Amino acid sequence: MCSNEHISYLKKIRFNKILIKLIQISIFIIFLIVWQLLADFKVINTFVSSSPKEVFKTIIELHKTNNLYNHIFITLYETVLSFLIGTLIGIFLATILWWNKFIAKVVDPYLTILNSLPKVALGPIIIIWVGAKMNSIILMALFISTIITIMNVYQGFIETDINKIKLMKSFNAKPYQMFFKLVLPSSFPNIISALKINLSMSLVGLLPPVGEKIFFNKCYSRY
Amino acid sequence: MKNNEILSIKNLRKIYHTETSETVAVDDFSFSLSNGEFIAIVGPSGCGKSTILSILANLENKSSGSIKIKENYKLGYMLQSDSLFEWRNILDNCLLGLEINKNLSKENINYVLGLLKTYGLKDFINSHPSNLSGGMRQRVSLIRTLATKPDILLLDEPFSALDYQTRLAVSDDVYRIIKKEKKSVIMVTHDLAEAISMADKVIVLSKRPCSIKKIIPIKIENKSTPIENRKSKEFSKYYEEIWKEIDLNV
């Protein structure tokens, strides 16, 4: 049974949802149109910022030469790989810091410094060290995602409810039981949010070395 | 220890150290608990009541003094917050202590299932804590403590997180469970009425550093459940007596 008020209430909610979606899509379309117009009237330099038409043409071209899916695959592969490795290493190191508060105190300033360092700027150095290969790209992405994972996950670990820790202690829980039965599961929300940040961070990590790589390849191909 | 005593504390002392100072939290604290007895500890807030339970439950170290517990007697600790794990269902929450002590035998699981059934939580075995009311959560928390079959229960302000009406009902509930399972209890509370209505003996503590000011045995004619005890004629007499003993520093 629904009263008329309830029906109009539901209608209002539905209308709101549709409106939000519509506006979201129109913003995207308007953005593309403005971009194209600016390019057509030569307000912006298409050599630097391209235009939607050019992007679309390139996609078609890549599709025809069968290169598109290869590129997408490589990007996805690198992202997922560095995301997985970065997350695992990050959680592992955060666990060590939780386990030993002394180590945590010692490395605290270094973590802060590493985190504030513009890691993307290290791209060229990593390429010189590791070479312009996929390894360097993954290393770059790892570098970016691991540190932020350590900080987020560790924060979750040390915010575990003090009363629950007391409870575990009253049952004489050993440190490994404390970790696996309480600290790890209760930090799940933190870990999930770390994963979300990580995924985008891994992608950021990929981009500059990719640019460098293309640049390098071009340089080498001249010889 | 005397015949009927199952726990005795002598000259317990606890000092907290910080970089700038040291604070004596508990000073020269002695008492003993007999089998089946219900002792309530009351005192002004911040006097270090909970410290005594924490030391008994092995969560903190004592600075000096002795604690003797009768051989093969086990302690169970119940906190103010129910601290149920949201990622576990009610049964798994209750089995936590057994799991940690690697005692998950079929017999023990059946014992816990029996407790859940007896105390009206049978239909919630597979539910998660957020689906339960505050009173039910507190009952689950008690069953979790009972699961490891302790002989002495340490209750640290067990009802303070509940609203007044739930609190009366739950303290009645918990009291009945404790008496039925024949446990001895040491309960810390700031609620004088709760202490008088439940305990056989009330220990009144002084201000920090806390030491025993007075031990008052509670004798109520036709003693029954806490809610009924509150209506007895002795109740207000004891209330006044204890109220006078407590140092209020408001």
PDB file of C-alpha atoms in Angstrom, chain B residues 14-199:
ATOM      1  CA  LYS B  14      49.982   0.250  41.059  1.00  0.00           C
ATOM      2  CA  ILE B  15      52.054   3.218  39.943  1.00  0.00           C
ATOM      3  CA  TYR B  16      51.782   4.757  36.487  1.00  0.00           C
ATOM      4  CA  HIS B  17      54.926   6.322  35.079  1.00  0.00           C
ATOM      5  CA  THR B  18      55.085   9.097  32.536  1.00  0.00           C
ATOM      6  CA  GLU B  19      58.064  11.163  31.441  1.00  0.00           C
ATOM      7  CA  THR B  20      57.116  14.043  33.706  1.00  0.00           C
ATOM      8  CA  SER B  21      55.637  12.338  36.747  1.00  0.00           C
ATOM      9  CA  GLU B  22      54.469   9.210  38.452  1.00  0.00           C
ATOM     10  CA  THR B  23      50.974   8.653  39.774  1.00  0.00           C
ATOM     11  CA  VAL B  24      49.928   6.159  42.406  1.00  0.00           C
ATOM     12  CA  ALA B  25      46.657   4.730  41.090  1.00  0.00           C
ATOM     13  CA  VAL B  26      46.062   1.950  43.615  1.00  0.00           C
ATOM     14  CA  ASP B  27      47.543   1.853  47.083  1.00  0.00           C
ATOM     15  CA  ASP B  28      47.497  -0.919  49.666  1.00  0.00           C
ATOM     16  CA  PHE B  29      44.437  -2.681  48.303  1.00  0.00           C
ATOM     17  CA  SER B  30      43.466  -5.989  49.903  1.00  0.00           C
ATOM     18  CA  PHE B  31      40.333  -8.102  49.746  1.00  0.00           C
ATOM     19  CA  SER B  32      39.196 -11.639  49.114  1.00  0.00           C
ATOM     20  CA  LEU B  33      36.403 -13.278  47.170  1.00  0.00           C
ATOM     21  CA  SER B  34      34.564 -16.400  48.338  1.00  0.00           C
ATOM     22  CA  ASN B  35      33.046 -18.989  46.068  1.00  0.00           C
ATOM     23  CA  GLY B  36      29.719 -17.840  44.587  1.00  0.00           C
ATOM     24  CA  GLU B  37      30.069 -14.341  45.977  1.00  0.00           C
ATOM     25  CA  PHE B  38      29.145 -11.160  44.092  1.00  0.00           C
ATOM     26  CA  ILE B  39      31.339  -8.203  45.013  1.00  0.00           C
ATOM     27  CA  ALA B  40      30.787  -4.696  43.680  1.00  0.00           C
ATOM     28  CA  ILE B  41      33.506  -2.059  43.785  1.00  0.00           C
ATOM     29  CA  VAL B  42      32.343   1.569  43.786  1.00  0.00           C
ATOM     30  CA  GLY B  43      34.254   4.791  44.119  1.00  0.00           C
ATOM     31  CA  PRO B  44      34.556   8.362  42.842  1.00  0.00           C
ATOM     32  CA  SER B  45      35.171   8.579  39.106  1.00  0.00           C
ATOM     33  CA  GLY B  46      38.778   8.392  38.004  1.00  0.00           C
ATOM     34  CA  CYS B  47      39.877   6.754  41.247  1.00  0.00           C
ATOM     35  CA  GLY B  48      41.392   3.718  39.576  1.00  0.00           C
ATOM     36  CA  LYS B  49      38.589   1.179  39.995  1.00  0.00           C
ATOM     37  CA  SER B  50      39.086  -0.255  36.534  1.00  0.00           C
ATOM     38  CA  THR B  51      42.832  -0.526  37.072  1.00  0.00           C
ATOM     39  CA  ILE B  52      42.199  -3.201  39.685  1.00  0.00           C
ATOM     40  CA  LEU B  53      40.238  -5.326  37.194  1.00  0.00           C
ATOM     41  CA  SER B  54      42.798  -4.721  34.449  1.00  0.00           C
ATOM     42  CA  ILE B  55      45.521  -6.024  36.732  1.00  0.00           C
ATOM     43  CA  LEU B  56      43.429  -9.068  37.677  1.00  0.00           C
ATOM     44  CA  ALA B  57      42.710  -9.768  33.990  1.00  0.00           C
ATOM     45  CA  ASN B  58      46.425  -9.571  33.226  1.00  0.00           C
ATOM     46  CA  LEU B  59      46.031  -6.550  30.966  1.00  0.00           C
ATOM     47  CA  GLU B  60      48.344  -4.501  33.158  1.00  0.00           C
ATOM     48  CA  ASN B  61      51.189  -5.359  35.507  1.00  0.00           C
ATOM     49  CA  LYS B  62      50.986  -4.644  39.196  1.00  0.00           C
ATOM     50  CA  SER B  63      53.747  -2.627  40.833  1.00  0.00           C
ATOM     51  CA  SER B  64      53.748  -4.665  44.030  1.00  0.00           C
ATOM     52  CA  GLY B  65      51.523  -6.843  46.196  1.00  0.00           C
ATOM     53  CA  SER B  66      50.232 -10.353  45.730  1.00  0.00           C
ATOM     54  CA  ILE B  67      47.290 -11.895  43.899  1.00  0.00           C
ATOM     55  CA  LYS B  68      46.358 -15.471  44.683  1.00  0.00           C
ATOM     56  CA  ILE B  69      43.782 -17.407  42.726  1.00  0.00           C
ATOM     57  CA  LYS B  70      42.674 -20.893  43.761  1.00  0.00           C
ATOM     58  CA  GLU B  71      44.167 -23.607  41.648  1.00  0.00           C
ATOM     59  CA  ASN B  72      42.385 -24.360  38.335  1.00  0.00           C
ATOM     60  CA  TYR B  73      40.119 -21.341  38.762  1.00  0.00           C
ATOM     61  CA  LYS B  74      39.831 -19.259  35.613  1.00  0.00           C
ATOM     62  CA  LEU B  75      38.991 -15.591  35.160  1.00  0.00           C
ATOM     63  CA  GLY B  76      36.712 -14.084  32.531  1.00  0.00           C
ATOM     64  CA  TYR B  77      36.688 -10.393  31.699  1.00  0.00           C
ATOM     65  CA  MET B  78      33.726  -8.431  30.380  1.00  0.00           C
ATOM     66  CA  LEU B  79      34.158  -4.862  29.224  1.00  0.00           C
ATOM     67  CA  GLN B  80      31.921  -1.832  29.232  1.00  0.00           C
ATOM     68  CA  SER B  81      31.681  -1.739  25.444  1.00  0.00           C
ATOM     69  CA  ASP B  82      30.438  -4.983  23.942  1.00  0.00           C
ATOM     70  CA  SER B  83      33.330  -4.893  21.403  1.00  0.00           C
ATOM     71  CA  LEU B  84      31.622  -7.372  19.110  1.00  0.00           C
ATOM     72  CA  PHE B  85      33.406  -7.926  15.803  1.00  0.00           C
ATOM     73  CA  GLU B  86      31.164  -6.746  12.989  1.00  0.00           C
ATOM     74  CA  TRP B  87      32.779  -9.116  10.463  1.00  0.00           C
ATOM     75  CA  ARG B  88      31.818 -12.170  12.516  1.00  0.00           C
ATOM     76  CA  ASN B  89      28.333 -13.497  13.108  1.00  0.00           C
ATOM     77  CA  ILE B  90      26.990 -13.894  16.631  1.00  0.00           C
ATOM     78  CA  LEU B  91      28.065 -17.509  17.051  1.00  0.00           C
ATOM     79  CA  ASP B  92      31.602 -16.803  15.797  1.00  0.00           C
ATOM     80  CA  ASN B  93      31.804 -13.806  18.099  1.00  0.00           C
ATOM     81  CA  CYS B  94      30.941 -16.026  21.034  1.00  0.00           C
ATOM     82  CA  LEU B  95      33.522 -18.610  19.960  1.00  0.00           C
ATOM     83  CA  LEU B  96      36.343 -16.050  19.795  1.00  0.00           C
ATOM     84  CA  GLY B  97      37.899 -16.949  23.162  1.00  0.00           C
ATOM     85  CA  LEU B  98      37.751 -20.684  22.484  1.00  0.00           C
ATOM     86  CA  GLU B  99      39.273 -20.122  19.068  1.00  0.00           C
ATOM     87  CA  ILE B 100      42.196 -18.156  20.505  1.00  0.00           C
ATOM     88  CA  ASN B 101      42.860 -20.789  23.160  1.00  0.00           C
ATOM     89  CA  LYS B 102      42.524 -23.537  20.520  1.00  0.00           C
ATOM     90  CA  ASN B 103      39.655 -25.142  22.434  1.00  0.00           C
ATOM     91  CA  LEU B 104      37.122 -25.407  19.626  1.00  0.00           C
ATOM     92  CA  SER B 105      35.932 -28.891  20.513  1.00  0.00           C
ATOM     93  CA  LYS B 106      32.494 -30.081  19.537  1.00  0.00           C
ATOM     94  CA  GLU B 107      31.545 -30.207  23.195  1.00  0.00           C
ATOM     95  CA  ASN B 108      32.518 -26.567  23.738  1.00  0.00           C
ATOM     96  CA  ILE B 109      30.677 -25.397  20.636  1.00  0.00           C
ATOM     97  CA  ASN B 110      27.568 -27.184  21.832  1.00  0.00           C
ATOM     98  CA  TYR B 111      27.960 -25.539  25.232  1.00  0.00           C
ATOM     99  CA  VAL B 112      27.995 -22.085  23.557  1.00  0.00           C
ATOM    100  CA  LEU B 113      25.033 -22.991  21.352  1.00  0.00           C
ATOM    101  CA  GLY B 114      23.210 -24.070  24.499  1.00  0.00           C
ATOM    102  CA  LEU B 115      23.931 -20.740  26.188  1.00  0.00           C
ATOM    103  CA  LEU B 116      22.718 -18.803  23.133  1.00  0.00           C
ATOM    104  CA  LYS B 117      19.550 -20.872  23.102  1.00  0.00           C
ATOM    105  CA  THR B 118      18.866 -20.568  26.836  1.00  0.00           C
ATOM    106  CA  TYR B 119      19.313 -16.822  26.773  1.00  0.00           C
ATOM    107  CA  GLY B 120      17.064 -16.079  23.808  1.00  0.00           C
ATOM    108  CA  LEU B 121      19.590 -15.573  21.047  1.00  0.00           C
ATOM    109  CA  LYS B 122      18.935 -18.762  19.121  1.00  0.00           C
ATOM    110  CA  ASP B 123      17.407 -16.966  16.139  1.00  0.00           C
ATOM    111  CA  PHE B 124      20.362 -14.605  15.840  1.00  0.00           C
ATOM    112  CA  ILE B 125      23.195 -17.131  15.643  1.00  0.00           C
ATOM    113  CA  ASN B 126      23.886 -16.222  12.028  1.00  0.00           C
ATOM    114  CA  SER B 127      23.123 -12.500  12.345  1.00  0.00           C
ATOM    115  CA  HIS B 128      25.752  -9.835  12.529  1.00  0.00           C
ATOM    116  CA  PRO B 129      26.117  -7.574  15.593  1.00  0.00           C
ATOM    117  CA  SER B 130      24.627  -4.480  13.922  1.00  0.00           C
ATOM    118  CA  ASN B 131      21.262  -6.268  13.666  1.00  0.00           C
ATOM    119  CA  LEU B 132      21.001  -6.665  17.452  1.00  0.00           C
ATOM    120  CA  SER B 133      19.734  -4.238  20.086  1.00  0.00           C
ATOM    121  CA  GLY B 134      22.093  -2.855  22.723  1.00  0.00           C
ATOM    122  CA  GLY B 135      20.745  -5.205  25.368  1.00  0.00           C
ATOM    123  CA  MET B 136      21.122  -8.256  23.156  1.00  0.00           C
ATOM    124  CA  ARG B 137      24.666  -7.260  22.244  1.00  0.00           C
ATOM    125  CA  GLN B 138      25.544  -7.074  25.933  1.00  0.00           C
ATOM    126  CA  ARG B 139      24.091 -10.557  26.428  1.00  0.00           C
ATOM    127  CA  VAL B 140      26.207 -11.842  23.541  1.00  0.00           C
ATOM    128  CA  SER B 141      29.226 -10.199  25.120  1.00  0.00           C
ATOM    129  CA  LEU B 142      28.500 -12.049  28.384  1.00  0.00           C
ATOM    130  CA  ILE B 143      28.100 -15.380  26.573  1.00  0.00           C
ATOM    131  CA  ARG B 144      31.418 -14.760  24.802  1.00  0.00           C
ATOM    132  CA  THR B 145      32.991 -14.401  28.248  1.00  0.00           C
ATOM    133  CA  LEU B 146      31.151 -17.458  29.623  1.00  0.00           C
ATOM    134  CA  ALA B 147      32.208 -19.574  26.625  1.00  0.00           C
ATOM    135  CA  THR B 148      35.677 -20.196  28.034  1.00  0.00           C
ATOM    136  CA  LYS B 149      34.025 -21.436  31.260  1.00  0.00           C
ATOM    137  CA  PRO B 150      35.547 -18.988  33.720  1.00  0.00           C
ATOM    138  CA  ASP B 151      34.840 -19.423  37.446  1.00  0.00           C
ATOM    139  CA  ILE B 152      35.270 -15.774  38.337  1.00  0.00           C
ATOM    140  CA  LEU B 153      33.781 -12.987  36.212  1.00  0.00           C
ATOM    141  CA  LEU B 154      35.334  -9.540  36.156  1.00  0.00           C
ATOM    142  CA  LEU B 155      32.730  -7.024  35.019  1.00  0.00           C
ATOM    143  CA  ASP B 156      34.058  -3.562  34.185  1.00  0.00           C
ATOM    144  CA  GLU B 157      31.113  -1.123  34.171  1.00  0.00           C
ATOM    145  CA  PRO B 158      29.172  -3.707  32.165  1.00  0.00           C
ATOM    146  CA  PHE B 159      26.031  -1.630  31.655  1.00  0.00           C
ATOM    147  CA  SER B 160      27.242   1.968  31.399  1.00  0.00           C
ATOM    148  CA  ALA B 161      26.955   2.026  27.623  1.00  0.00           C
ATOM    149  CA  LEU B 162      23.201   1.318  27.779  1.00  0.00           C
ATOM    150  CA  ASP B 163      20.315   3.728  28.273  1.00  0.00           C
ATOM    151  CA  TYR B 164      18.607   3.672  31.659  1.00  0.00           C
ATOM    152  CA  GLN B 165      15.664   1.367  30.911  1.00  0.00           C
ATOM    153  CA  THR B 166      17.706  -1.141  28.917  1.00  0.00           C
ATOM    154  CA  ARG B 167      20.242  -1.020  31.683  1.00  0.00           C
ATOM    155  CA  LEU B 168      17.742  -2.112  34.338  1.00  0.00           C
ATOM    156  CA  ALA B 169      16.457  -4.914  32.147  1.00  0.00           C
ATOM    157  CA  VAL B 170      19.916  -6.104  31.108  1.00  0.00           C
ATOM    158  CA  SER B 171      21.335  -6.046  34.620  1.00  0.00           C
ATOM    159  CA  ASP B 172      18.386  -8.227  35.650  1.00  0.00           C
ATOM    160  CA  ASP B 173      19.132 -10.513  32.728  1.00  0.00           C
ATOM    161  CA  VAL B 174      22.838 -10.744  33.384  1.00  0.00           C
ATOM    162  CA  TYR B 175      22.293 -11.270  37.103  1.00  0.00           C
ATOM    163  CA  ARG B 176      19.990 -14.217  36.417  1.00  0.00           C
ATOM    164  CA  ILE B 177      22.498 -15.749  33.972  1.00  0.00           C
ATOM    165  CA  ILE B 178      25.372 -15.353  36.421  1.00  0.00           C
ATOM    166  CA  LYS B 179      23.433 -16.929  39.285  1.00  0.00           C
ATOM    167  CA  LYS B 180      22.226 -19.777  37.094  1.00  0.00           C
ATOM    168  CA  GLU B 181      25.741 -20.542  35.871  1.00  0.00           C
ATOM    169  CA  LYS B 182      26.983 -20.267  39.489  1.00  0.00           C
ATOM    170  CA  LYS B 183      29.774 -17.777  38.843  1.00  0.00           C
ATOM    171  CA  SER B 184      31.585 -15.602  41.332  1.00  0.00           C
ATOM    172  CA  VAL B 185      31.756 -11.960  40.328  1.00  0.00           C
ATOM    173  CA  ILE B 186      33.803  -8.835  40.881  1.00  0.00           C
ATOM    174  CA  MET B 187      31.991  -5.889  39.310  1.00  0.00           C
ATOM    175  CA  VAL B 188      33.282  -2.348  39.037  1.00  0.00           C
ATOM    176  CA  THR B 189      30.605   0.320  38.678  1.00  0.00           C
ATOM    177  CA  HIS B 190      29.985   3.989  39.367  1.00  0.00           C
ATOM    178  CA  ASP B 191      26.273   3.354  39.823  1.00  0.00           C
ATOM    179  CA  LEU B 192      25.564   2.906  43.543  1.00  0.00           C
ATOM    180  CA  ALA B 193      22.029   1.593  42.993  1.00  0.00           C
ATOM    181  CA  GLU B 194      23.337  -1.014  40.580  1.00  0.00           C
ATOM    182  CA  ALA B 195      25.966  -2.115  43.102  1.00  0.00           C
ATOM    183  CA  ILE B 196      23.488  -2.422  45.993  1.00  0.00           C
ATOM    184  CA  SER B 197      20.848  -4.208  43.946  1.00  0.00           C
ATOM    185  CA  MET B 198      23.232  -6.843  42.596  1.00  0.00           C
ATOM    186  CA  ALA B 199      26.069  -7.423  45.046  1.00  0.00           C
TER     187      ALA B 199
END
